[in-house]
Amino acid sequence: MRLFLQLGRRISKVLFTASLREQAPFPVQTLSNINHTRTLSDQPHHKSLNMADTEQSGTPVNTDEATTHTPSHQPTTSTGNEETSTASSSLPPLSPTEFKIYNRLAEQMQYFHNHFVGMWTTLYTACVNSRRPANMSLKQFLDEGLRLVRYLESHHTIEETHLYPILARKMPQFRAGKSNKLLRQHELIHEGMDQLQEYILKCKSREVDLELSVLKEKMDTWGEVLMKHLDDEVKELEAETMRKYWTLDEMRAIPI
Protein backbone atom coordinates (compact mmCIF):
# COMPACT_ATOMS: atom_id res chain seq x y z
CA MET A 1 0.00 0.00 0.00
CA ARG A 2 1.30 3.39 -0.90
CA LEU A 3 0.10 6.53 0.73
CA PHE A 4 1.40 9.91 -0.37
CA LEU A 5 0.68 12.63 2.14
CA GLN A 6 1.50 16.16 1.16
CA LEU A 7 1.86 18.85 3.74
CA GLY A 8 2.27 22.04 1.81
CA ARG A 9 2.21 25.69 2.44
CA ARG A 10 3.91 28.11 0.08
CA ILE A 11 5.16 31.16 1.90
CA SER A 12 7.31 33.52 -0.11
CA LYS A 13 9.77 31.36 -2.05
CA VAL A 14 9.74 28.53 0.45
CA LEU A 15 7.66 25.41 -0.15
CA PHE A 16 7.11 22.86 2.55
CA THR A 17 6.23 19.45 1.19
CA ALA A 18 6.04 16.26 3.21
CA SER A 19 5.76 13.14 1.10
CA LEU A 20 5.07 9.69 2.41
CA ARG A 21 5.64 6.32 0.88
CA GLU A 22 3.97 4.15 3.49
CA GLN A 23 4.37 0.41 3.82
CA ALA A 24 2.60 -1.62 6.48
CA PRO A 25 5.61 -1.78 8.84
CA PHE A 26 5.92 2.05 8.91
CA PRO A 27 2.59 3.88 9.52
CA VAL A 28 4.39 7.21 9.62
CA GLN A 29 4.91 10.47 7.79
CA THR A 30 8.19 11.73 6.43
CA LEU A 31 10.05 14.87 7.46
CA SER A 32 9.12 18.08 5.72
CA ASN A 33 11.05 18.75 2.53
CA ILE A 34 11.91 22.43 2.44
CA ASN A 35 12.53 23.75 -1.05
CA HIS A 36 13.63 27.30 -1.83
CA THR A 37 14.82 27.19 -5.42
CA ARG A 38 15.33 23.52 -6.13
CA THR A 39 13.91 20.13 -5.24
CA LEU A 40 15.57 17.06 -3.86
CA SER A 41 16.37 14.29 -6.29
CA ASP A 42 14.17 11.22 -6.23
CA GLN A 43 14.75 9.18 -3.12
CA PRO A 44 15.71 5.50 -3.16
CA HIS A 45 12.80 3.09 -3.18
CA HIS A 46 11.89 2.09 0.36
CA LYS A 47 11.52 -1.66 0.74
CA SER A 48 8.88 -3.00 3.10
CA LEU A 49 10.18 -4.67 6.24
CA ASN A 50 8.41 -6.22 9.15
CA MET A 51 9.99 -4.10 11.82
CA ALA A 52 7.98 -5.85 14.50
CA ASP A 53 10.19 -8.88 13.93
CA THR A 54 13.37 -6.97 14.74
CA GLU A 55 14.58 -6.61 18.29
CA GLN A 56 14.57 -3.22 19.97
CA SER A 57 17.48 -3.68 22.32
CA GLY A 58 19.58 -0.84 20.92
CA THR A 59 22.49 -3.25 20.50
CA PRO A 60 24.62 -2.56 17.41
CA VAL A 61 24.36 -4.98 14.53
CA ASN A 62 27.11 -6.41 12.37
CA THR A 63 27.30 -5.15 8.80
CA ASP A 64 28.07 -8.70 7.67
CA GLU A 65 24.35 -9.33 8.18
CA ALA A 66 23.29 -6.08 6.53
CA THR A 67 21.41 -7.73 3.70
CA THR A 68 19.23 -9.83 5.99
CA HIS A 69 15.84 -8.62 7.14
CA THR A 70 16.41 -9.35 10.82
CA PRO A 71 19.80 -8.63 12.40
CA SER A 72 21.05 -11.03 15.03
CA HIS A 73 21.57 -9.15 18.28
CA GLN A 74 23.92 -10.74 20.79
CA PRO A 75 23.44 -10.11 24.53
CA THR A 76 26.17 -8.05 26.12
CA THR A 77 27.20 -6.94 29.58
CA SER A 78 29.45 -4.15 28.32
CA THR A 79 28.79 -0.51 29.03
CA GLY A 80 27.32 1.61 26.24
CA ASN A 81 30.66 3.23 25.41
CA GLU A 82 32.56 -0.07 25.38
CA GLU A 83 29.85 -1.71 23.31
CA THR A 84 29.82 1.02 20.69
CA SER A 85 33.61 1.18 20.52
CA THR A 86 33.94 -2.59 20.09
CA ALA A 87 31.22 -2.75 17.45
CA SER A 88 32.69 0.16 15.53
CA SER A 89 36.21 -1.28 15.45
CA SER A 90 34.99 -4.70 14.31
CA LEU A 91 32.89 -3.46 11.40
CA PRO A 92 34.37 -3.69 7.90
CA PRO A 93 34.63 -0.60 5.68
CA LEU A 94 31.47 0.40 3.84
CA SER A 95 31.34 0.38 0.07
CA PRO A 96 30.32 3.70 -1.57
CA THR A 97 26.83 2.30 -2.18
CA GLU A 98 26.46 1.11 1.41
CA PHE A 99 27.72 4.42 2.76
CA LYS A 100 25.16 6.30 0.68
CA ILE A 101 22.34 4.18 2.07
CA TYR A 102 23.49 4.44 5.67
CA ASN A 103 24.22 8.17 5.40
CA ARG A 104 20.93 9.06 3.69
CA LEU A 105 19.15 10.33 6.80
CA ALA A 106 22.12 12.48 7.80
CA GLU A 107 22.30 14.04 4.34
CA GLN A 108 18.57 14.75 4.28
CA MET A 109 18.65 16.22 7.78
CA GLN A 110 21.63 18.40 6.90
CA TYR A 111 19.72 19.67 3.87
CA PHE A 112 16.84 20.81 6.09
CA HIS A 113 19.18 22.28 8.68
CA ASN A 114 21.06 24.31 6.10
CA HIS A 115 17.85 26.21 5.35
CA PHE A 116 17.32 26.98 9.03
CA VAL A 117 20.90 28.20 9.38
CA GLY A 118 20.47 30.39 6.30
CA MET A 119 17.36 32.04 7.72
CA TRP A 120 18.98 32.47 11.13
CA THR A 121 22.07 34.03 9.53
CA THR A 122 19.97 36.55 7.61
CA LEU A 123 18.35 37.75 10.82
CA TYR A 124 21.43 37.64 13.02
CA THR A 125 23.71 39.35 10.51
CA ALA A 126 21.25 42.24 10.34
CA CYS A 127 21.38 42.51 14.13
CA VAL A 128 25.18 42.52 14.21
CA ASN A 129 25.40 45.09 11.39
CA SER A 130 22.57 47.18 12.87
CA ARG A 131 20.73 47.30 9.56
CA ARG A 132 18.33 45.15 7.61
CA PRO A 133 19.33 43.54 4.30
CA ALA A 134 19.05 46.12 1.51
CA ASN A 135 16.65 43.93 -0.43
CA MET A 136 14.22 43.42 2.48
CA SER A 137 11.46 45.70 3.66
CA LEU A 138 10.62 45.81 7.36
CA LYS A 139 7.63 43.55 6.76
CA GLN A 140 9.69 41.03 4.80
CA PHE A 141 12.36 40.99 7.48
CA LEU A 142 9.86 40.38 10.28
CA ASP A 143 8.09 37.73 8.21
CA GLU A 144 11.41 35.95 7.76
CA GLY A 145 11.72 35.70 11.52
CA LEU A 146 8.22 34.29 11.88
CA ARG A 147 8.91 31.78 9.10
CA LEU A 148 11.99 30.54 10.91
CA VAL A 149 9.91 29.93 14.03
CA ARG A 150 7.12 28.16 12.16
CA TYR A 151 9.48 25.97 10.16
CA LEU A 152 11.44 24.88 13.21
CA GLU A 153 8.21 24.12 15.07
CA SER A 154 6.91 22.03 12.18
CA HIS A 155 10.25 20.26 11.72
CA HIS A 156 10.53 19.32 15.39
CA THR A 157 6.91 18.19 15.60
CA ILE A 158 7.36 15.81 12.69
CA GLU A 159 10.63 14.51 14.13
CA GLU A 160 9.17 13.84 17.57
CA THR A 161 5.94 12.36 16.25
CA HIS A 162 7.20 10.23 13.38
CA LEU A 163 10.98 9.91 12.95
CA TYR A 164 12.28 9.64 16.51
CA PRO A 165 9.86 6.82 17.50
CA ILE A 166 11.12 4.71 14.59
CA LEU A 167 14.77 5.32 15.43
CA ALA A 168 14.08 4.75 19.13
CA ARG A 169 13.23 1.11 18.42
CA LYS A 170 16.95 0.42 18.30
CA MET A 171 18.74 3.66 19.17
CA PRO A 172 18.62 4.75 22.84
CA GLN A 173 19.63 8.31 21.92
CA PHE A 174 16.22 8.84 20.31
CA ARG A 175 14.07 7.40 23.10
CA ALA A 176 11.77 9.70 25.04
CA GLY A 177 12.81 10.60 28.55
CA LYS A 178 14.53 13.23 30.65
CA SER A 179 17.93 11.90 29.61
CA ASN A 180 17.24 12.46 25.91
CA LYS A 181 19.69 15.18 24.89
CA LEU A 182 18.02 15.95 21.56
CA LEU A 183 14.56 16.37 23.07
CA ARG A 184 15.94 18.58 25.84
CA GLN A 185 17.55 20.73 23.16
CA HIS A 186 14.16 20.97 21.44
CA GLU A 187 12.67 22.29 24.68
CA LEU A 188 15.35 24.95 25.11
CA ILE A 189 15.05 25.98 21.47
CA HIS A 190 11.30 26.40 21.77
CA GLU A 191 11.62 28.47 24.91
CA GLY A 192 13.81 30.89 23.00
CA MET A 193 11.63 30.80 19.91
CA ASP A 194 8.58 31.74 21.95
CA GLN A 195 10.29 34.92 23.14
CA LEU A 196 11.51 35.75 19.65
CA GLN A 197 8.07 35.23 18.15
CA GLU A 198 6.41 37.35 20.83
CA TYR A 199 8.77 40.25 20.12
CA ILE A 200 8.40 40.03 16.34
CA LEU A 201 4.61 39.97 16.61
CA LYS A 202 4.71 43.11 18.74
CA CYS A 203 6.85 44.75 16.07
CA LYS A 204 4.44 43.71 13.32
CA SER A 205 1.47 45.09 15.23
CA ARG A 206 3.46 48.30 15.86
CA GLU A 207 3.08 47.85 19.57
CA VAL A 208 6.83 48.43 19.68
CA ASP A 209 9.38 49.60 17.13
CA LEU A 210 11.88 47.06 15.88
CA GLU A 211 15.24 47.46 17.59
CA LEU A 212 17.87 45.16 16.13
CA SER A 213 19.80 45.19 19.41
CA VAL A 214 16.73 43.81 21.18
CA LEU A 215 16.16 41.26 18.42
CA LYS A 216 19.76 40.11 18.86
CA GLU A 217 19.17 39.62 22.58
CA LYS A 218 16.13 37.46 21.80
CA MET A 219 18.22 35.33 19.44
CA ASP A 220 21.27 35.06 21.70
CA THR A 221 19.28 33.22 24.37
CA TRP A 222 18.93 30.11 22.20
CA GLY A 223 21.31 30.51 19.27
CA GLU A 224 24.07 28.38 20.78
CA VAL A 225 21.80 25.47 21.67
CA LEU A 226 20.16 25.64 18.23
CA MET A 227 23.46 25.32 16.38
CA LYS A 228 24.67 22.57 18.70
CA HIS A 229 21.41 20.68 18.22
CA LEU A 230 21.60 20.90 14.44
CA ASP A 231 25.12 19.42 14.56
CA ASP A 232 24.34 16.78 17.19
CA GLU A 233 21.28 15.49 15.37
CA VAL A 234 23.10 15.04 12.07
CA LYS A 235 26.00 13.31 13.82
CA GLU A 236 23.62 10.75 15.35
CA LEU A 237 22.32 9.95 11.86
CA GLU A 238 25.66 9.57 10.10
CA ALA A 239 26.56 6.30 8.40
CA GLU A 240 29.08 5.09 10.99
CA THR A 241 26.46 5.43 13.71
CA MET A 242 23.47 4.07 11.81
CA ARG A 243 25.29 0.94 10.63
CA LYS A 244 25.72 -0.16 14.26
CA TYR A 245 21.97 -0.51 14.70
CA TRP A 246 20.33 -1.07 11.30
CA THR A 247 20.66 -3.35 8.30
CA LEU A 248 20.76 -1.96 4.77
CA ASP A 249 17.21 -3.12 4.09
CA GLU A 250 15.98 -1.45 7.27
CA MET A 251 17.69 1.77 6.29
CA ARG A 252 15.98 1.71 2.90
CA ALA A 253 12.62 1.28 4.64
CA ILE A 254 12.94 4.26 6.99
CA PRO A 255 10.87 7.02 5.37
CA ILE A 256 12.28 10.52 5.29
C-alpha positions as a printed NumPy array, in Angstrom:
array([[  0.   ,   0.   ,   0.   ],
       [  1.302,   3.39 ,  -0.898],
       [  0.104,   6.534,   0.73 ],
       [  1.401,   9.907,  -0.374],
       [  0.679,  12.63 ,   2.139],
       [  1.497,  16.157,   1.163],
       [  1.856,  18.845,   3.736],
       [  2.273,  22.041,   1.812],
       [  2.214,  25.686,   2.441],
       [  3.915,  28.112,   0.08 ],
       [  5.164,  31.159,   1.904],
       [  7.309,  33.523,  -0.114],
       [  9.768,  31.359,  -2.046],
       [  9.738,  28.531,   0.453],
       [  7.656,  25.412,  -0.153],
       [  7.114,  22.858,   2.553],
       [  6.233,  19.454,   1.193],
       [  6.039,  16.261,   3.206],
       [  5.765,  13.143,   1.097],
       [  5.068,   9.689,   2.408],
       [  5.636,   6.316,   0.877],
       [  3.971,   4.153,   3.495],
       [  4.373,   0.414,   3.82 ],
       [  2.6  ,  -1.622,   6.475],
       [  5.614,  -1.779,   8.835],
       [  5.915,   2.046,   8.909],
       [  2.594,   3.879,   9.515],
       [  4.39 ,   7.214,   9.616],
       [  4.913,  10.47 ,   7.788],
       [  8.19 ,  11.726,   6.432],
       [ 10.05 ,  14.867,   7.456],
       [  9.121,  18.082,   5.718],
       [ 11.055,  18.747,   2.529],
       [ 11.91 ,  22.43 ,   2.441],
       [ 12.533,  23.748,  -1.054],
       [ 13.634,  27.303,  -1.825],
       [ 14.821,  27.185,  -5.422],
       [ 15.334,  23.515,  -6.127],
       [ 13.906,  20.13 ,  -5.24 ],
       [ 15.569,  17.061,  -3.857],
       [ 16.367,  14.295,  -6.286],
       [ 14.167,  11.218,  -6.233],
       [ 14.751,   9.183,  -3.121],
       [ 15.711,   5.498,  -3.163],
       [ 12.804,   3.086,  -3.181],
       [ 11.888,   2.09 ,   0.363],
       [ 11.516,  -1.663,   0.744],
       [  8.882,  -2.997,   3.098],
       [ 10.176,  -4.669,   6.242],
       [  8.411,  -6.225,   9.152],
       [  9.994,  -4.096,  11.823],
       [  7.976,  -5.846,  14.501],
       [ 10.191,  -8.884,  13.934],
       [ 13.373,  -6.972,  14.744],
       [ 14.582,  -6.606,  18.292],
       [ 14.57 ,  -3.222,  19.97 ],
       [ 17.483,  -3.68 ,  22.325],
       [ 19.577,  -0.841,  20.919],
       [ 22.492,  -3.247,  20.498],
       [ 24.615,  -2.556,  17.414],
       [ 24.357,  -4.983,  14.528],
       [ 27.11 ,  -6.411,  12.369],
       [ 27.304,  -5.146,   8.799],
       [ 28.067,  -8.701,   7.675],
       [ 24.347,  -9.333,   8.183],
       [ 23.288,  -6.083,   6.529],
       [ 21.407,  -7.726,   3.696],
       [ 19.225,  -9.829,   5.988],
       [ 15.837,  -8.621,   7.144],
       [ 16.411,  -9.349,  10.82 ],
       [ 19.799,  -8.63 ,  12.397],
       [ 21.047, -11.025,  15.028],
       [ 21.573,  -9.147,  18.278],
       [ 23.92 , -10.744,  20.79 ],
       [ 23.442, -10.107,  24.528],
       [ 26.173,  -8.054,  26.123],
       [ 27.203,  -6.939,  29.576],
       [ 29.45 ,  -4.15 ,  28.319],
       [ 28.787,  -0.511,  29.032],
       [ 27.32 ,   1.61 ,  26.242],
       [ 30.658,   3.226,  25.407],
       [ 32.557,  -0.073,  25.384],
       [ 29.853,  -1.714,  23.313],
       [ 29.82 ,   1.024,  20.693],
       [ 33.608,   1.184,  20.523],
       [ 33.941,  -2.587,  20.095],
       [ 31.222,  -2.751,  17.454],
       [ 32.692,   0.164,  15.531],
       [ 36.212,  -1.284,  15.45 ],
       [ 34.987,  -4.698,  14.311],
       [ 32.889,  -3.456,  11.403],
       [ 34.366,  -3.687,   7.902],
       [ 34.633,  -0.598,   5.679],
       [ 31.467,   0.397,   3.836],
       [ 31.339,   0.382,   0.066],
       [ 30.32 ,   3.698,  -1.572],
       [ 26.831,   2.304,  -2.177],
       [ 26.46 ,   1.105,   1.408],
       [ 27.717,   4.42 ,   2.756],
       [ 25.164,   6.304,   0.675],
       [ 22.339,   4.183,   2.068],
       [ 23.491,   4.443,   5.674],
       [ 24.22 ,   8.168,   5.4  ],
       [ 20.931,   9.06 ,   3.69 ],
       [ 19.149,  10.332,   6.798],
       [ 22.12 ,  12.476,   7.8  ],
       [ 22.296,  14.042,   4.34 ],
       [ 18.567,  14.752,   4.276],
       [ 18.648,  16.217,   7.776],
       [ 21.633,  18.398,   6.897],
       [ 19.718,  19.674,   3.871],
       [ 16.844,  20.81 ,   6.09 ],
       [ 19.177,  22.278,   8.682],
       [ 21.062,  24.314,   6.098],
       [ 17.848,  26.214,   5.352],
       [ 17.32 ,  26.98 ,   9.032],
       [ 20.9  ,  28.197,   9.381],
       [ 20.468,  30.393,   6.303],
       [ 17.359,  32.042,   7.722],
       [ 18.981,  32.471,  11.126],
       [ 22.066,  34.026,   9.532],
       [ 19.97 ,  36.555,   7.608],
       [ 18.348,  37.751,  10.819],
       [ 21.428,  37.643,  13.018],
       [ 23.71 ,  39.347,  10.51 ],
       [ 21.253,  42.24 ,  10.345],
       [ 21.377,  42.511,  14.13 ],
       [ 25.185,  42.522,  14.209],
       [ 25.397,  45.093,  11.39 ],
       [ 22.571,  47.179,  12.873],
       [ 20.731,  47.298,   9.558],
       [ 18.326,  45.146,   7.609],
       [ 19.333,  43.543,   4.302],
       [ 19.047,  46.123,   1.512],
       [ 16.646,  43.927,  -0.426],
       [ 14.224,  43.42 ,   2.481],
       [ 11.462,  45.7  ,   3.665],
       [ 10.624,  45.812,   7.357],
       [  7.633,  43.547,   6.763],
       [  9.693,  41.031,   4.798],
       [ 12.355,  40.992,   7.479],
       [  9.857,  40.379,  10.279],
       [  8.086,  37.73 ,   8.215],
       [ 11.413,  35.946,   7.76 ],
       [ 11.718,  35.699,  11.524],
       [  8.219,  34.286,  11.88 ],
       [  8.905,  31.782,   9.103],
       [ 11.986,  30.539,  10.915],
       [  9.91 ,  29.934,  14.034],
       [  7.123,  28.16 ,  12.161],
       [  9.48 ,  25.974,  10.156],
       [ 11.44 ,  24.878,  13.215],
       [  8.214,  24.115,  15.073],
       [  6.912,  22.028,  12.183],
       [ 10.245,  20.264,  11.717],
       [ 10.526,  19.325,  15.385],
       [  6.91 ,  18.187,  15.604],
       [  7.361,  15.808,  12.686],
       [ 10.629,  14.508,  14.131],
       [  9.17 ,  13.836,  17.572],
       [  5.941,  12.355,  16.245],
       [  7.2  ,  10.229,  13.378],
       [ 10.977,   9.909,  12.946],
       [ 12.281,   9.643,  16.51 ],
       [  9.863,   6.824,  17.497],
       [ 11.124,   4.711,  14.587],
       [ 14.773,   5.325,  15.433],
       [ 14.08 ,   4.748,  19.133],
       [ 13.232,   1.112,  18.417],
       [ 16.948,   0.42 ,  18.296],
       [ 18.736,   3.66 ,  19.174],
       [ 18.622,   4.752,  22.838],
       [ 19.634,   8.305,  21.925],
       [ 16.216,   8.84 ,  20.311],
       [ 14.073,   7.401,  23.098],
       [ 11.771,   9.699,  25.038],
       [ 12.81 ,  10.596,  28.55 ],
       [ 14.527,  13.23 ,  30.649],
       [ 17.929,  11.9  ,  29.607],
       [ 17.236,  12.463,  25.905],
       [ 19.688,  15.181,  24.893],
       [ 18.017,  15.946,  21.556],
       [ 14.559,  16.37 ,  23.072],
       [ 15.94 ,  18.579,  25.839],
       [ 17.55 ,  20.731,  23.158],
       [ 14.162,  20.972,  21.44 ],
       [ 12.668,  22.295,  24.676],
       [ 15.35 ,  24.948,  25.109],
       [ 15.054,  25.985,  21.47 ],
       [ 11.303,  26.398,  21.768],
       [ 11.619,  28.469,  24.915],
       [ 13.815,  30.886,  22.998],
       [ 11.631,  30.796,  19.908],
       [  8.58 ,  31.744,  21.947],
       [ 10.292,  34.916,  23.145],
       [ 11.514,  35.745,  19.653],
       [  8.073,  35.227,  18.152],
       [  6.414,  37.353,  20.831],
       [  8.765,  40.254,  20.125],
       [  8.398,  40.029,  16.339],
       [  4.611,  39.967,  16.61 ],
       [  4.714,  43.11 ,  18.744],
       [  6.85 ,  44.751,  16.071],
       [  4.441,  43.709,  13.321],
       [  1.468,  45.092,  15.231],
       [  3.46 ,  48.301,  15.856],
       [  3.084,  47.85 ,  19.572],
       [  6.832,  48.43 ,  19.682],
       [  9.376,  49.596,  17.128],
       [ 11.884,  47.058,  15.88 ],
       [ 15.241,  47.459,  17.592],
       [ 17.872,  45.162,  16.134],
       [ 19.796,  45.192,  19.41 ],
       [ 16.73 ,  43.806,  21.177],
       [ 16.16 ,  41.258,  18.415],
       [ 19.755,  40.111,  18.864],
       [ 19.166,  39.625,  22.583],
       [ 16.131,  37.464,  21.804],
       [ 18.22 ,  35.329,  19.441],
       [ 21.268,  35.065,  21.701],
       [ 19.279,  33.219,  24.369],
       [ 18.933,  30.107,  22.202],
       [ 21.309,  30.509,  19.274],
       [ 24.071,  28.383,  20.781],
       [ 21.802,  25.465,  21.671],
       [ 20.164,  25.642,  18.234],
       [ 23.46 ,  25.325,  16.382],
       [ 24.669,  22.568,  18.699],
       [ 21.412,  20.681,  18.216],
       [ 21.603,  20.898,  14.436],
       [ 25.115,  19.425,  14.555],
       [ 24.337,  16.777,  17.193],
       [ 21.279,  15.49 ,  15.367],
       [ 23.098,  15.038,  12.068],
       [ 25.997,  13.308,  13.82 ],
       [ 23.621,  10.748,  15.351],
       [ 22.32 ,   9.95 ,  11.862],
       [ 25.663,   9.569,  10.099],
       [ 26.563,   6.299,   8.403],
       [ 29.08 ,   5.094,  10.986],
       [ 26.456,   5.433,  13.711],
       [ 23.47 ,   4.069,  11.809],
       [ 25.29 ,   0.938,  10.626],
       [ 25.718,  -0.156,  14.256],
       [ 21.97 ,  -0.515,  14.698],
       [ 20.33 ,  -1.067,  11.3  ],
       [ 20.655,  -3.349,   8.303],
       [ 20.763,  -1.965,   4.77 ],
       [ 17.206,  -3.121,   4.092],
       [ 15.979,  -1.454,   7.268],
       [ 17.691,   1.775,   6.286],
       [ 15.978,   1.707,   2.905],
       [ 12.625,   1.28 ,   4.642],
       [ 12.94 ,   4.258,   6.992],
       [ 10.87 ,   7.024,   5.369],
       [ 12.285,  10.519,   5.288]])
